[in-house]
PDB file of C-alpha atoms in Angstrom:
ATOM      1  CA  MET N   1      -0.498   0.674 -10.477  1.00 93.00           C
ATOM      2  CA  ASN N   2      -1.689   1.326  -6.924  1.00 96.00           C
ATOM      3  CA  ILE N   3      -0.033  -0.973  -4.406  1.00 97.00           C
ATOM      4  CA  TYR N   4      -1.431  -1.082  -0.867  1.00 98.00           C
ATOM      5  CA  ILE N   5       0.694  -2.430   1.987  1.00 97.00           C
ATOM      6  CA  SER N   6      -0.940  -2.931   5.372  1.00 97.00           C
ATOM      7  CA  ILE N   7       1.111  -1.520   8.230  1.00 97.00           C
ATOM      8  CA  ASP N   8       0.106  -4.128  10.807  1.00 95.00           C
ATOM      9  CA  GLY N   9       1.530  -7.531  10.078  1.00 94.00           C
ATOM     10  CA  VAL N  10       3.675  -6.563   7.093  1.00 96.00           C
ATOM     11  CA  LEU N  11       5.673  -3.802   8.801  1.00 97.00           C
ATOM     12  CA  ARG N  12       4.630  -3.804  12.450  1.00 96.00           C
ATOM     13  CA  ASN N  13       4.222  -6.684  14.900  1.00 95.00           C
ATOM     14  CA  PHE N  14       1.221  -5.167  16.639  1.00 95.00           C
ATOM     15  CA  VAL N  15       0.020  -8.458  18.133  1.00 93.00           C
ATOM     16  CA  ASN N  16       3.323  -8.955  19.964  1.00 92.00           C
ATOM     17  CA  ARG N  17       3.092  -5.536  21.656  1.00 94.00           C
ATOM     18  CA  PHE N  18      -0.615  -5.908  22.425  1.00 95.00           C
ATOM     19  CA  HIS N  19       0.128  -9.175  24.219  1.00 95.00           C
ATOM     20  CA  TYR N  20       2.920  -7.580  26.253  1.00 94.00           C
ATOM     21  CA  HIS N  21       0.941  -4.569  27.477  1.00 96.00           C
ATOM     22  CA  TYR N  22      -2.281  -6.471  28.117  1.00 95.00           C
ATOM     23  CA  GLU N  23      -0.375  -8.895  30.328  1.00 93.00           C
ATOM     24  CA  ASN N  24       1.302  -6.076  32.268  1.00 92.00           C
ATOM     25  CA  ALA N  25      -1.892  -4.038  32.607  1.00 92.00           C
ATOM     26  CA  TYR N  26      -4.291  -6.770  33.663  1.00 91.00           C
ATOM     27  CA  ILE N  27      -2.496  -9.956  34.674  1.00 89.00           C
ATOM     28  CA  ASN N  28       0.936  -9.230  36.143  1.00 86.00           C
ATOM     29  CA  VAL N  29      -0.327  -6.647  38.632  1.00 78.00           C
ATOM     30  CA  ASP N  30      -0.337  -6.511  42.413  1.00 69.00           C
ATOM     31  CA  GLU N  31      -3.766  -6.801  43.952  1.00 63.00           C
ATOM     32  CA  GLU N  32      -4.869  -3.400  45.136  1.00 57.00           C
ATOM     33  CA  GLU N  33      -6.263  -3.220  48.646  1.00 47.00           C
ATOM     34  CA  GLY N  34     -10.021  -2.963  48.481  1.00 42.00           C
ATOM     35  CA  SER N  35     -10.222  -3.619  44.740  1.00 60.00           C
ATOM     36  CA  THR N  36     -13.657  -4.837  43.635  1.00 66.00           C
ATOM     37  CA  ASP N  37     -12.607  -5.844  40.126  1.00 71.00           C
ATOM     38  CA  THR N  38     -13.133  -9.602  40.083  1.00 82.00           C
ATOM     39  CA  PHE N  39     -13.171  -9.991  36.299  1.00 88.00           C
ATOM     40  CA  ASP N  40     -11.107 -12.906  35.008  1.00 90.00           C
ATOM     41  CA  TYR N  41      -8.566 -11.250  32.728  1.00 93.00           C
ATOM     42  CA  LYS N  42      -6.893 -13.924  30.632  1.00 94.00           C
ATOM     43  CA  ILE N  43      -5.111 -14.596  27.349  1.00 93.00           C
ATOM     44  CA  THR N  44      -6.250 -17.524  25.238  1.00 91.00           C
ATOM     45  CA  GLU N  45      -3.250 -18.859  23.356  1.00 88.00           C
ATOM     46  CA  PRO N  46      -2.015 -19.538  20.795  1.00 87.00           C
ATOM     47  CA  ILE N  47      -3.083 -16.369  18.994  1.00 87.00           C
ATOM     48  CA  THR N  48      -4.660 -17.740  15.831  1.00 84.00           C
ATOM     49  CA  ASN N  49      -6.567 -14.824  14.314  1.00 81.00           C
ATOM     50  CA  LEU N  50      -6.625 -11.054  14.089  1.00 81.00           C
ATOM     51  CA  ASN N  51      -9.780 -10.570  16.164  1.00 86.00           C
ATOM     52  CA  LEU N  52      -7.849  -9.887  19.350  1.00 90.00           C
ATOM     53  CA  THR N  53     -10.903  -9.872  21.597  1.00 89.00           C
ATOM     54  CA  ASP N  54     -11.146 -13.606  20.851  1.00 90.00           C
ATOM     55  CA  HIS N  55      -7.865 -14.025  22.721  1.00 94.00           C
ATOM     56  CA  PHE N  56      -7.658 -11.127  25.190  1.00 95.00           C
ATOM     57  CA  ALA N  57     -10.538 -10.926  27.655  1.00 96.00           C
ATOM     58  CA  PHE N  58     -12.076  -7.504  28.346  1.00 95.00           C
ATOM     59  CA  GLN N  59     -15.177  -6.656  30.297  1.00 95.00           C
ATOM     60  CA  SER N  60     -16.611  -4.635  27.406  1.00 95.00           C
ATOM     61  CA  LYS N  61     -15.800  -3.115  24.023  1.00 94.00           C
ATOM     62  CA  GLU N  62     -15.543   0.237  25.774  1.00 95.00           C
ATOM     63  CA  GLN N  63     -12.779  -1.100  28.015  1.00 95.00           C
ATOM     64  CA  SER N  64     -10.986  -2.656  25.052  1.00 95.00           C
ATOM     65  CA  ASP N  65     -11.161   0.591  23.056  1.00 94.00           C
ATOM     66  CA  HIS N  66      -9.954   2.626  26.021  1.00 95.00           C
ATOM     67  CA  PHE N  67      -6.967   0.324  26.485  1.00 95.00           C
ATOM     68  CA  GLN N  68      -6.082   0.382  22.792  1.00 95.00           C
ATOM     69  CA  TYR N  69      -6.802   3.965  21.753  1.00 95.00           C
ATOM     70  CA  ILE N  70      -6.668   6.075  24.902  1.00 94.00           C
ATOM     71  CA  GLU N  71      -4.517   4.442  27.551  1.00 95.00           C
ATOM     72  CA  TYR N  72      -1.804   2.668  25.535  1.00 96.00           C
ATOM     73  CA  PRO N  73      -1.806   3.991  21.936  1.00 96.00           C
ATOM     74  CA  MET N  74       1.830   5.112  21.916  1.00 97.00           C
ATOM     75  CA  GLU N  75       2.991   1.884  23.538  1.00 96.00           C
ATOM     76  CA  LEU N  76       0.941  -0.251  21.125  1.00 96.00           C
ATOM     77  CA  TYR N  77       1.150   1.679  17.861  1.00 97.00           C
ATOM     78  CA  GLY N  78       4.298   3.742  18.352  1.00 96.00           C
ATOM     79  CA  HIS N  79       6.651   1.311  20.060  1.00 96.00           C
ATOM     80  CA  SER N  80       5.677  -2.030  18.519  1.00 95.00           C
ATOM     81  CA  PRO N  81       8.591  -4.005  17.071  1.00 95.00           C
ATOM     82  CA  VAL N  82       8.975  -4.332  13.322  1.00 96.00           C
ATOM     83  CA  SER N  83       7.590  -7.492  11.741  1.00 95.00           C
ATOM     84  CA  TYR N  84      11.014  -8.836  10.791  1.00 95.00           C
ATOM     85  CA  ILE N  85      14.639  -7.725  10.754  1.00 93.00           C
ATOM     86  CA  ASN N  86      15.502  -5.388   7.879  1.00 94.00           C
ATOM     87  CA  VAL N  87      11.886  -4.799   6.848  1.00 96.00           C
ATOM     88  CA  TYR N  88      12.458  -1.027   6.784  1.00 96.00           C
ATOM     89  CA  ASN N  89      15.307  -1.397   4.265  1.00 96.00           C
ATOM     90  CA  GLU N  90      13.264  -3.775   2.141  1.00 97.00           C
ATOM     91  CA  PHE N  91      10.268  -1.446   2.187  1.00 97.00           C
ATOM     92  CA  ASN N  92      12.342   1.615   1.280  1.00 96.00           C
ATOM     93  CA  LYS N  93      13.964  -0.335  -1.558  1.00 96.00           C
ATOM     94  CA  PHE N  94      10.513  -1.460  -2.703  1.00 95.00           C
ATOM     95  CA  VAL N  95       9.319   2.164  -2.915  1.00 95.00           C
ATOM     96  CA  PHE N  96      12.509   3.198  -4.758  1.00 94.00           C
ATOM     97  CA  ASP N  97      12.499   0.270  -7.194  1.00 94.00           C
ATOM     98  CA  TYR N  98       8.830   0.780  -8.080  1.00 93.00           C
ATOM     99  CA  LYS N  99       8.704   4.556  -8.073  1.00 91.00           C
ATOM    100  CA  ASP N 100       6.614   4.431 -11.244  1.00 91.00           C
ATOM    101  CA  HIS N 101       3.859   2.868  -9.114  1.00 94.00           C
ATOM    102  CA  ASP N 102       1.951   4.462  -6.244  1.00 95.00           C
ATOM    103  CA  VAL N 103       2.754   2.608  -3.015  1.00 96.00           C
ATOM    104  CA  TYR N 104       0.417   3.294  -0.090  1.00 97.00           C
ATOM    105  CA  LEU N 105       0.890   2.298   3.527  1.00 97.00           C
ATOM    106  CA  VAL N 106      -2.495   1.493   5.057  1.00 97.00           C
ATOM    107  CA  GLY N 107      -3.497   1.681   8.713  1.00 96.00           C
ATOM    108  CA  LEU N 108      -6.764  -0.072   9.532  1.00 95.00           C
ATOM    109  CA  ASP N 109      -9.191   1.074  12.239  1.00 94.00           C
ATOM    110  CA  GLU N 110      -6.778   3.424  13.981  1.00 94.00           C
ATOM    111  CA  TYR N 111      -8.741   5.832  16.164  1.00 92.00           C
ATOM    112  CA  ALA N 112      -7.931   8.711  18.518  1.00 88.00           C
ATOM    113  CA  LYS N 113      -4.227   8.764  19.401  1.00 92.00           C
ATOM    114  CA  ALA N 114      -3.382   5.682  17.338  1.00 95.00           C
ATOM    115  CA  LYS N 115      -2.743   7.647  14.128  1.00 96.00           C
ATOM    116  CA  PRO N 116      -0.020   9.963  15.477  1.00 96.00           C
ATOM    117  CA  ALA N 117       1.500   6.974  17.283  1.00 97.00           C
ATOM    118  CA  THR N 118       1.674   5.100  13.969  1.00 97.00           C
ATOM    119  CA  LEU N 119       3.395   8.054  12.331  1.00 97.00           C
ATOM    120  CA  PHE N 120       5.906   7.954  15.187  1.00 97.00           C
ATOM    121  CA  PHE N 121       6.448   4.218  14.578  1.00 96.00           C
ATOM    122  CA  LEU N 122       7.145   4.807  10.888  1.00 96.00           C
ATOM    123  CA  ALA N 123       9.592   7.627  11.609  1.00 96.00           C
ATOM    124  CA  ARG N 124      11.273   5.790  14.487  1.00 93.00           C
ATOM    125  CA  SER N 125      11.751   2.640  12.455  1.00 93.00           C
ATOM    126  CA  GLY N 126      13.104   4.386   9.367  1.00 93.00           C
ATOM    127  CA  PHE N 127      10.268   3.800   6.901  1.00 94.00           C
ATOM    128  CA  MET N 128      10.095   6.377   4.095  1.00 93.00           C
ATOM    129  CA  PRO N 129       6.605   6.125   2.531  1.00 91.00           C
ATOM    130  CA  ASN N 130       5.334   8.585  -0.024  1.00 90.00           C
ATOM    131  CA  ASN N 131       1.689   7.836   0.785  1.00 95.00           C
ATOM    132  CA  ILE N 132      -0.067   6.889   4.036  1.00 96.00           C
ATOM    133  CA  LYS N 133      -3.775   6.105   4.361  1.00 96.00           C
ATOM    134  CA  PHE N 134      -5.895   5.443   7.440  1.00 97.00           C
ATOM    135  CA  ILE N 135      -9.110   3.605   6.650  1.00 96.00           C
ATOM    136  CA  LEU N 136     -11.976   1.915   8.494  1.00 95.00           C
ATOM    137  CA  SER N 137     -13.037  -1.697   8.087  1.00 93.00           C
ATOM    138  CA  GLU N 138     -16.342  -0.639   6.562  1.00 95.00           C
ATOM    139  CA  ASN N 139     -14.406   1.120   3.780  1.00 96.00           C
ATOM    140  CA  ILE N 140     -12.274  -1.844   2.687  1.00 96.00           C
ATOM    141  CA  SER N 141     -14.485  -2.566  -0.339  1.00 96.00           C
ATOM    142  CA  GLU N 142     -14.297   1.086  -1.375  1.00 97.00           C
ATOM    143  CA  GLU N 143     -10.504   1.014  -1.106  1.00 97.00           C
ATOM    144  CA  TRP N 144     -10.358  -2.146  -3.229  1.00 97.00           C
ATOM    145  CA  GLY N 145     -11.844   0.038  -5.963  1.00 96.00           C
ATOM    146  CA  LYS N 146      -8.648   2.095  -5.859  1.00 97.00           C
ATOM    147  CA  ALA N 147      -6.035  -0.586  -5.118  1.00 97.00           C
ATOM    148  CA  ASP N 148      -4.639  -2.923  -7.767  1.00 96.00           C
ATOM    149  CA  VAL N 149      -2.548  -4.980  -5.358  1.00 96.00           C
ATOM    150  CA  TRP N 150      -2.933  -5.299  -1.584  1.00 98.00           C
ATOM    151  CA  ILE N 151      -0.259  -6.926   0.576  1.00 97.00           C
ATOM    152  CA  SER N 152      -1.697  -7.783   3.984  1.00 96.00           C
ATOM    153  CA  ASP N 153      -1.959 -10.361   6.760  1.00 94.00           C
ATOM    154  CA  SER N 154      -5.738  -9.884   7.010  1.00 93.00           C
ATOM    155  CA  LYS N 155      -8.355 -12.397   5.848  1.00 92.00           C
ATOM    156  CA  ARG N 156     -10.970  -9.661   6.155  1.00 92.00           C
ATOM    157  CA  ILE N 157      -9.227  -7.756   3.338  1.00 95.00           C
ATOM    158  CA  LEU N 158      -8.861 -10.936   1.269  1.00 95.00           C
ATOM    159  CA  ASP N 159     -12.545 -11.833   1.662  1.00 95.00           C
ATOM    160  CA  LEU N 160     -13.556  -8.499   0.111  1.00 96.00           C
ATOM    161  CA  LYS N 161     -11.151  -8.717  -2.838  1.00 96.00           C
ATOM    162  CA  PRO N 162     -12.754  -8.238  -6.279  1.00 96.00           C
ATOM    163  CA  ASP N 163     -11.917 -10.856  -8.901  1.00 93.00           C
ATOM    164  CA  ASN N 164      -9.885  -8.433 -10.987  1.00 94.00           C
ATOM    165  CA  LYS N 165      -7.582  -7.366  -8.133  1.00 96.00           C
ATOM    166  CA  GLU N 166      -4.499  -8.977  -6.594  1.00 96.00           C
ATOM    167  CA  PHE N 167      -4.054  -9.966  -2.954  1.00 97.00           C
ATOM    168  CA  ILE N 168      -0.744 -11.145  -1.493  1.00 97.00           C
ATOM    169  CA  LEU N 169      -0.858 -12.782   1.916  1.00 96.00           C
ATOM    170  CA  PHE N 170       1.864 -11.839   4.377  1.00 95.00           C
ATOM    171  CA  GLU N 171       2.251 -14.936   6.523  1.00 93.00           C
ATOM    172  CA  THR N 172       2.513 -14.644  10.303  1.00 92.00           C
ATOM    173  CA  THR N 173       2.307 -17.018  13.243  1.00 88.00           C
ATOM    174  CA  TYR N 174      -1.273 -15.890  13.966  1.00 89.00           C
ATOM    175  CA  ASN N 175      -2.909 -15.983  10.532  1.00 88.00           C
ATOM    176  CA  ASN N 176      -2.277 -19.632   9.748  1.00 83.00           C
ATOM    177  CA  PHE N 177      -5.962 -20.371  10.405  1.00 84.00           C
ATOM    178  CA  PHE N 178      -6.430 -19.876   6.644  1.00 85.00           C
ATOM    179  CA  THR N 179      -4.303 -20.482   3.577  1.00 85.00           C
ATOM    180  CA  TYR N 180      -3.804 -18.628   0.326  1.00 91.00           C
ATOM    181  CA  GLU N 181      -1.703 -19.556  -2.676  1.00 91.00           C
ATOM    182  CA  LYS N 182      -0.016 -16.182  -3.192  1.00 94.00           C
ATOM    183  CA  LYS N 183       1.935 -15.608   0.003  1.00 94.00           C
ATOM    184  CA  ILE N 184       5.196 -14.117   1.207  1.00 95.00           C
ATOM    185  CA  ASN N 185       7.230 -13.871   4.395  1.00 93.00           C
ATOM    186  CA  LYS N 186       9.024 -10.653   3.472  1.00 95.00           C
ATOM    187  CA  LEU N 187       8.730  -7.915   0.881  1.00 96.00           C
ATOM    188  CA  SER N 188      11.813  -9.077  -0.989  1.00 95.00           C
ATOM    189  CA  ASP N 189       9.938 -12.291  -1.862  1.00 96.00           C
ATOM    190  CA  ILE N 190       8.281 -10.491  -4.779  1.00 94.00           C
ATOM    191  CA  ASN N 191       9.262  -8.458  -7.829  1.00 93.00           C
ATOM    192  CA  ILE N 192       7.170  -6.556 -10.372  1.00 91.00           C
ATOM    193  CA  ASP N 193       8.164  -6.768 -14.034  1.00 90.00           C
ATOM    194  CA  ASN N 194       7.687  -4.194 -16.800  1.00 87.00           C
ATOM    195  CA  GLN N 195       4.262  -5.625 -17.631  1.00 88.00           C
ATOM    196  CA  ASN N 196       3.125  -5.202 -14.009  1.00 87.00           C
ATOM    197  CA  ASN N 197       3.250  -8.941 -13.415  1.00 89.00           C
ATOM    198  CA  ILE N 198       4.068  -9.966  -9.857  1.00 91.00           C
ATOM    199  CA  ILE N 199       6.878 -12.505  -9.694  1.00 92.00           C
ATOM    200  CA  PHE N 200       7.267 -14.608  -6.581  1.00 92.00           C
ATOM    201  CA  ASN N 201      10.963 -15.171  -6.047  1.00 84.00           C
ATOM    202  CA  LYS N 202      10.438 -18.555  -4.401  1.00 65.00           C
ATOM    203  CA  ASP N 203       8.534 -19.837  -7.443  1.00 53.00           C
ATOM    204  CA  GLU N 204      11.207 -18.421  -9.730  1.00 47.00           C
ATOM    205  CA  GLN N 205      13.870 -20.247  -7.757  1.00 40.00           C
ATOM    206  CA  LYS N 206      11.888 -23.505  -7.952  1.00 40.00           C
ATOM    207  CA  GLN N 207      11.818 -23.170 -11.741  1.00 38.00           C
ATOM    208  CA  LEU N 208      15.573 -22.578 -11.830  1.00 32.00           C
ATOM    209  CA  ASP N 209      16.200 -25.568  -9.574  1.00 39.00           C
ATOM    210  CA  ALA N 210      14.034 -27.737 -11.809  1.00 36.00           C
TER     211      ALA N 210
END
């Protein structure tokens, strides 16, 4: 079984670091003498979806891309905090426990210097993946043809899920604009049995309590 795990959201709190560096780069700055930049840089909160340009104002897509992929890729992709305490241990245990399956870490839309920065993040944080993939949004449907299970915080990935595949929503503070029945808050919330059935530990506990 091929199990895809999105890096952002599940392992890395990218939104948190994006917020921090956007604020420092565009809002908490001293006015330069003679500056002609009168654009109203602002953050619209709370962050409620993964389309960050809905919440962080840029003058153009070119400026946004330059900030994300050229100017601050190491700060954003390499030095972001992990999504939750002990996620690296839980991920490494997941890979070890299910070594009969192929577990892939997936980076989405990572251009230019973002890829090496992500590899630095994984090494710095202690993740030990056997497989890493970098894909583009336009290739999500193609990747669903290869994945059996995809664990992600992204509605875009869910919306493209074929009926015969499995999606598990990783809940965050910014993706509560939609709901999905199969959801987790950490990787240890699920197990996979010998028949490749995914068991949600919370549901199992509810049955025991009943």
